[in-house]
Amino acid sequence: MNTTNTTNTSAKGFSEAGLRGLREMLERHVESKRIPGLVALVGRGGRTHVEAIGTMRHDGGAPMRRDTIFRMASTTKPVTTAAAMVLLDECKLRLDEPVDPWLPELADRRVLTRPDGPLDDTVPARRPITVRDLLTSTFGLGMDFELLDAPIRAATFERTDYGVASGPAPEPDEWMRRLGELPLSYQPGERWQYDLSSEVLGVLIARVADRPLETFLRERVLDPLGMKDTGFHVPADKIDRLPPLYGPDPRTGEFLVWDEAAGGRTSRPPAFQGAGGGLVSTVDDYHAYFRMLLNHGMHGGERILSRPAVELMTTNRLTPGQQAARNAMYGNIAHATVGQGQHGGWGFGMAVRTHRGDYAPVGQFGWDGGTGTTAYADPENGLTGILLTQVGMSTPDSTRLIHDFWTTLYQALDD
């Protein structure tokens, strides 16, 4: 087992006993043989502490390192949303304008009469889809845990979901064409639904910026922050730093490979740069990004985002009705997610805690990923925490690890 401790000896803000407890907890999860390896970074007051524990593969091999590259899955969302905020800052997008000029595939929408009803039973949308609807995940389509058996869920999955089993997505224009064939399940702005809004937002960003999403994101966010290992694939000269992605068998726990490193899906540029889940990155790159958000858009002496843009992203944007529906959706699956998703609020591209339901305070913002990733910042405590694994959430093992990481981290704070 490999443990890397890079704590400054005068690590202000964390107790030595607390960091020791954090390391011991992480080691227990790796020793359980359910998590082959992990890299964790915690930062506070300008100091960082990093743990790299275990191995890249479930059967041994190279140790995890601080610069190991991970598939970020939905933890992508908080970062790619920054590209949209740049366009808002520059008045190239406006929150309450329709997206029709850039996304004509979404013009003149039809909406299901009943969300769980047949696809041909529709009414006209009451208004166009706006930029705000995409940023708040309320444009009318997406993952909805209360509609898993509805016809719209199956149709959406067939046309737009390109996960581990279904193969890569087509290029963005074809993806949007397929999406445009579907009715909405809810009126624009009515209900929070997960994931799909972020993917559509990525296409919108690319069309407004008139270049690929990754190019614009790199120019305006990644390069200024020094996020040199973040992108939509891992180049050949870095592929040795990427572990395989595992999805353990839900019945037996056997490690099944969802994506290999060399020769796998992550080893080549995708046709569709998924703003909802396509990034790869490292703990240090994500630390730079979340520190920028804590610093109100500043990185060193350079402004990446305006202060109001960061405030919009990192405070709750949902109405009471939207928030209640989101709470109900996640409350029904809390047993399966070890409580993840029960933050209350949602900003732009990330969760925002609106009530104290566990060890984290109100105001904490960030998100988790289905590949066993988590990244949040906490303005009240000036805290950032990032934990990355290579174990998908086909079993509760990575969600339990993430839960224990945050529970133990908050006990390590020392003022």
PDB file of N, CA, C and O in Angstrom, residues 82-83 86-87 89-90 92 211 214-225 302-305:
ATOM      1  N   ALA A  82     -18.358  26.598 -16.162  1.00  0.00           N
ATOM      2  CA  ALA A  82     -17.603  27.859 -16.144  1.00  0.00           C
ATOM      3  C   ALA A  82     -17.494  28.458 -17.538  1.00  0.00           C
ATOM      4  O   ALA A  82     -17.464  29.692 -17.690  1.00  0.00           O
ATOM      5  N   ALA A  83     -17.439  27.618 -18.574  1.00  0.00           N
ATOM      6  CA  ALA A  83     -17.361  28.148 -19.941  1.00  0.00           C
ATOM      7  C   ALA A  83     -18.619  28.922 -20.298  1.00  0.00           C
ATOM      8  O   ALA A  83     -18.554  29.955 -20.984  1.00  0.00           O
ATOM      9  N   VAL A  86     -18.421  32.346 -18.630  1.00  0.00           N
ATOM     10  CA  VAL A  86     -17.583  33.285 -19.383  1.00  0.00           C
ATOM     11  C   VAL A  86     -18.422  33.972 -20.463  1.00  0.00           C
ATOM     12  O   VAL A  86     -18.344  35.201 -20.645  1.00  0.00           O
ATOM     13  N   LEU A  87     -19.234  33.197 -21.173  1.00  0.00           N
ATOM     14  CA  LEU A  87     -20.079  33.771 -22.225  1.00  0.00           C
ATOM     15  C   LEU A  87     -21.143  34.702 -21.652  1.00  0.00           C
ATOM     16  O   LEU A  87     -21.500  35.707 -22.279  1.00  0.00           O
ATOM     17  N   ASP A  89     -20.663  36.471 -18.838  1.00  0.00           N
ATOM     18  CA  ASP A  89     -19.896  37.661 -18.454  1.00  0.00           C
ATOM     19  C   ASP A  89     -19.662  38.578 -19.652  1.00  0.00           C
ATOM     20  O   ASP A  89     -19.660  39.809 -19.525  1.00  0.00           O
ATOM     21  N   GLU A  90     -19.460  37.978 -20.832  1.00  0.00           N
ATOM     22  CA  GLU A  90     -19.158  38.755 -22.037  1.00  0.00           C
ATOM     23  C   GLU A  90     -20.416  39.166 -22.796  1.00  0.00           C
ATOM     24  O   GLU A  90     -20.315  39.748 -23.886  1.00  0.00           O
ATOM     25  N   LYS A  92     -22.415  37.422 -24.423  1.00  0.00           N
ATOM     26  CA  LYS A  92     -22.664  36.618 -25.618  1.00  0.00           C
ATOM     27  C   LYS A  92     -23.813  35.641 -25.384  1.00  0.00           C
ATOM     28  O   LYS A  92     -24.369  35.094 -26.337  1.00  0.00           O
ATOM     29  N   ARG A 211     -16.276  27.330 -31.654  1.00  0.00           N
ATOM     30  CA  ARG A 211     -15.171  26.385 -31.643  1.00  0.00           C
ATOM     31  C   ARG A 211     -15.524  25.247 -30.698  1.00  0.00           C
ATOM     32  O   ARG A 211     -16.457  25.366 -29.907  1.00  0.00           O
ATOM     33  N   GLU A 214     -13.991  21.894 -25.840  1.00  0.00           N
ATOM     34  CA  GLU A 214     -12.707  21.759 -25.150  1.00  0.00           C
ATOM     35  C   GLU A 214     -11.766  22.908 -25.484  1.00  0.00           C
ATOM     36  O   GLU A 214     -11.042  23.398 -24.612  1.00  0.00           O
ATOM     37  N   THR A 215     -11.764  23.360 -26.738  1.00  0.00           N
ATOM     38  CA  THR A 215     -10.890  24.463 -27.131  1.00  0.00           C
ATOM     39  C   THR A 215     -11.218  25.712 -26.336  1.00  0.00           C
ATOM     40  O   THR A 215     -10.330  26.382 -25.771  1.00  0.00           O
ATOM     41  N   PHE A 216     -12.512  26.048 -26.267  1.00  0.00           N
ATOM     42  CA  PHE A 216     -12.925  27.260 -25.539  1.00  0.00           C
ATOM     43  C   PHE A 216     -12.685  27.104 -24.037  1.00  0.00           C
ATOM     44  O   PHE A 216     -12.190  28.026 -23.373  1.00  0.00           O
ATOM     45  N   LEU A 217     -13.014  25.929 -23.500  1.00  0.00           N
ATOM     46  CA  LEU A 217     -12.794  25.684 -22.075  1.00  0.00           C
ATOM     47  C   LEU A 217     -11.314  25.806 -21.739  1.00  0.00           C
ATOM     48  O   LEU A 217     -10.939  26.376 -20.698  1.00  0.00           O
ATOM     49  N   ARG A 218     -10.463  25.284 -22.605  1.00  0.00           N
ATOM     50  CA  ARG A 218      -9.017  25.348 -22.345  1.00  0.00           C
ATOM     51  C   ARG A 218      -8.511  26.787 -22.395  1.00  0.00           C
ATOM     52  O   ARG A 218      -7.724  27.213 -21.541  1.00  0.00           O
ATOM     53  N   GLU A 219      -8.974  27.525 -23.387  1.00  0.00           N
ATOM     54  CA  GLU A 219      -8.525  28.912 -23.533  1.00  0.00           C
ATOM     55  C   GLU A 219      -8.900  29.766 -22.332  1.00  0.00           C
ATOM     56  O   GLU A 219      -8.094  30.568 -21.840  1.00  0.00           O
ATOM     57  N   ARG A 220     -10.117  29.604 -21.843  1.00  0.00           N
ATOM     58  CA  ARG A 220     -10.657  30.560 -20.879  1.00  0.00           C
ATOM     59  C   ARG A 220     -10.627  30.078 -19.433  1.00  0.00           C
ATOM     60  O   ARG A 220     -10.760  30.893 -18.515  1.00  0.00           O
ATOM     61  N   VAL A 221     -10.517  28.764 -19.220  1.00  0.00           N
ATOM     62  CA  VAL A 221     -10.587  28.236 -17.852  1.00  0.00           C
ATOM     63  C   VAL A 221      -9.386  27.347 -17.523  1.00  0.00           C
ATOM     64  O   VAL A 221      -8.640  27.622 -16.578  1.00  0.00           O
ATOM     65  N   LEU A 222      -9.176  26.289 -18.300  1.00  0.00           N
ATOM     66  CA  LEU A 222      -8.176  25.288 -17.935  1.00  0.00           C
ATOM     67  C   LEU A 222      -6.751  25.847 -17.968  1.00  0.00           C
ATOM     68  O   LEU A 222      -5.993  25.697 -16.997  1.00  0.00           O
ATOM     69  N   ASP A 223      -6.358  26.463 -19.073  1.00  0.00           N
ATOM     70  CA  ASP A 223      -4.990  26.972 -19.170  1.00  0.00           C
ATOM     71  C   ASP A 223      -4.713  28.093 -18.174  1.00  0.00           C
ATOM     72  O   ASP A 223      -3.663  28.087 -17.514  1.00  0.00           O
ATOM     73  N   PRO A 224      -5.603  29.082 -18.024  1.00  0.00           N
ATOM     74  CA  PRO A 224      -5.336  30.122 -17.014  1.00  0.00           C
ATOM     75  C   PRO A 224      -5.196  29.570 -15.597  1.00  0.00           C
ATOM     76  O   PRO A 224      -4.474  30.147 -14.781  1.00  0.00           O
ATOM     77  N   LEU A 225      -5.870  28.453 -15.286  1.00  0.00           N
ATOM     78  CA  LEU A 225      -5.778  27.852 -13.954  1.00  0.00           C
ATOM     79  C   LEU A 225      -4.636  26.842 -13.845  1.00  0.00           C
ATOM     80  O   LEU A 225      -4.421  26.269 -12.771  1.00  0.00           O
ATOM     81  N   GLU A 302      -5.161  36.949 -11.592  1.00  0.00           N
ATOM     82  CA  GLU A 302      -5.961  36.904 -12.814  1.00  0.00           C
ATOM     83  C   GLU A 302      -7.404  36.558 -12.503  1.00  0.00           C
ATOM     84  O   GLU A 302      -7.678  35.649 -11.722  1.00  0.00           O
ATOM     85  N   ARG A 303      -8.313  37.302 -13.121  1.00  0.00           N
ATOM     86  CA  ARG A 303      -9.734  37.010 -12.946  1.00  0.00           C
ATOM     87  C   ARG A 303     -10.180  36.025 -14.016  1.00  0.00           C
ATOM     88  O   ARG A 303     -10.038  36.288 -15.206  1.00  0.00           O
ATOM     89  N   ILE A 304     -10.733  34.900 -13.565  1.00  0.00           N
ATOM     90  CA  ILE A 304     -11.243  33.868 -14.474  1.00  0.00           C
ATOM     91  C   ILE A 304     -12.724  34.081 -14.726  1.00  0.00           C
ATOM     92  O   ILE A 304     -13.190  34.024 -15.867  1.00  0.00           O
ATOM     93  N   LEU A 305     -13.485  34.315 -13.658  1.00  0.00           N
ATOM     94  CA  LEU A 305     -14.916  34.598 -13.734  1.00  0.00           C
ATOM     95  C   LEU A 305     -15.222  35.813 -12.880  1.00  0.00           C
ATOM     96  O   LEU A 305     -14.529  36.081 -11.892  1.00  0.00           O
TER      97      LEU A 305
END
